[in-house]
Amino acid sequence: MSTHERFQIKDLDDLRNKLEETGVDLPLSQDLSVLLKPWSIGSKTVPNRMAIHPMEGCDGEDDGSPSALVYRRYERFAKGGAGLLWVEATAVTQDGRANPRQLCINKQTLDQFKNLAVHIYKNSLPVTCAEVSNSPLKPYTVIQLTHSGRYSRPAGKPAPVIAARNPYLDVEGLEYHIITDDELEQLEDQFTDAAVLAKEAGFDAVDIKACHRYLNSELLSAFTREGNYGGSFENRTRFLLNIVDKIKAKLGDTIDIAVRLNAYDAIPYPYGWGVSREDHHIPDLTEPKKLIKILWEKGVKIVNVTCGNPYYNPHINRPYDIGFYKPMEHPLAGVKRILQTGKELQEAAPEMTVIGTGFSWLREFGAFAAAGAINDGWFSLAGFGRQSFAYPDFPRDIYKQGSMIRSKCCIACGKCSEIMRYGGKTGCVIKDSAVYLPLYNECRQGKPVLVSNHLAEHV
């Protein structure tokens, strides 16, 4: 196993040498033209193959409506030219918010979400697709619906709602409410009601968030839970699939359904999803593959693949240079694993639009990996998360200059995550420093340092 190290890659040849040295195989293509080709989702066209992941800013208004910073973020994304914009985690109930400033869609905030959708479309860069007769198209928009579950902090203090106890994630001294079957059934209806509002607001699709160990994700691994929502595969997927069915019953095909899906939790069985029962360091995608096939059969159009838990094992979720601990693997191994999960889920459901994840650590070479993976059929679109905070106009540079620019790229320093852990408003402290460096300094005053070089053997 190669040891962890910071990014030191100078050029593409250097990257290839490092891949060989670490024993990692990634598809790379210097021809980026595939990233500019359109993609069809049902009757809609995505202008290009580049997507912006749902990147939470923790900066909404008290009532859950978008603030000026939210409008600024999505204006930057829109002007950047990505073909698909995935609006960040938006709670379906006030008590399911991850922080007091998380977005929340309801009848009172609906008009502001309508305004946000219009703002995105008005500011979208008119990207000319390589295969669409020089005709500019608007981006495809998804809004992510969530209940934060064990990470709920609607008033700024932990108020965890969990599917089942978990010795790896439970915090000593916290009181946990195990959500009842009746409450889950009511919550299914609240997700459905929120989807109706999302359609009215003007988004192309609604995402039923099932990742990163928020409530829906946790239910997928609720092997130890009793009742209708735990134990068997059928029970553990019931909540997600019931929401899909209820949205379809109410809205038909008038709005697309997407799922941001954890494929691999990297938490020991019986507390983790998508893991080998013998060794949680090894993915076992049998159940995620089974689920994505069912999702397709039920009419879900998009699955955005991710892994891990940003609170517990963030190196699985986003390979980094600097973080809360030092992983026991090279970041390239993490990049390969998360891209590989996307590949395997795409193979399991060939007609599904699958969005791959894991490019930001590669800096400008992420574009080569994205193009190579899409050319080789690993997945349909390439999604960028931290990179979009730092460099929202990377699609425009690929389109106009034929490459990404190193000096504008995310450096995987983890400060955007630090701000979130400190309870602040999240963005790129390095590349968007005029706005976020003061916010970073303000929120960390008097608080302990979170970054560590401690070698984390527990994950």
PDB file of N, CA and C in Angstrom, residues 83 204 253 256:
ATOM      1  N   GLY A  83     -22.916  21.880 -17.561  1.00  0.00           N
ATOM      2  CA  GLY A  83     -24.175  21.477 -18.177  1.00  0.00           C
ATOM      3  C   GLY A  83     -25.248  21.090 -17.186  1.00  0.00           C
ATOM      4  N   ASP A 204     -35.529  21.029 -12.955  1.00  0.00           N
ATOM      5  CA  ASP A 204     -35.744  19.910 -13.875  1.00  0.00           C
ATOM      6  C   ASP A 204     -35.901  18.586 -13.152  1.00  0.00           C
ATOM      7  N   ASP A 253     -44.376  12.097 -14.929  1.00  0.00           N
ATOM      8  CA  ASP A 253     -43.101  12.423 -15.571  1.00  0.00           C
ATOM      9  C   ASP A 253     -42.886  13.928 -15.709  1.00  0.00           C
ATOM     10  N   ASP A 256     -38.170  15.052 -13.256  1.00  0.00           N
ATOM     11  CA  ASP A 256     -37.315  13.874 -13.169  1.00  0.00           C
ATOM     12  C   ASP A 256     -36.930  13.615 -11.716  1.00  0.00           C
TER      13      ASP A 256
END
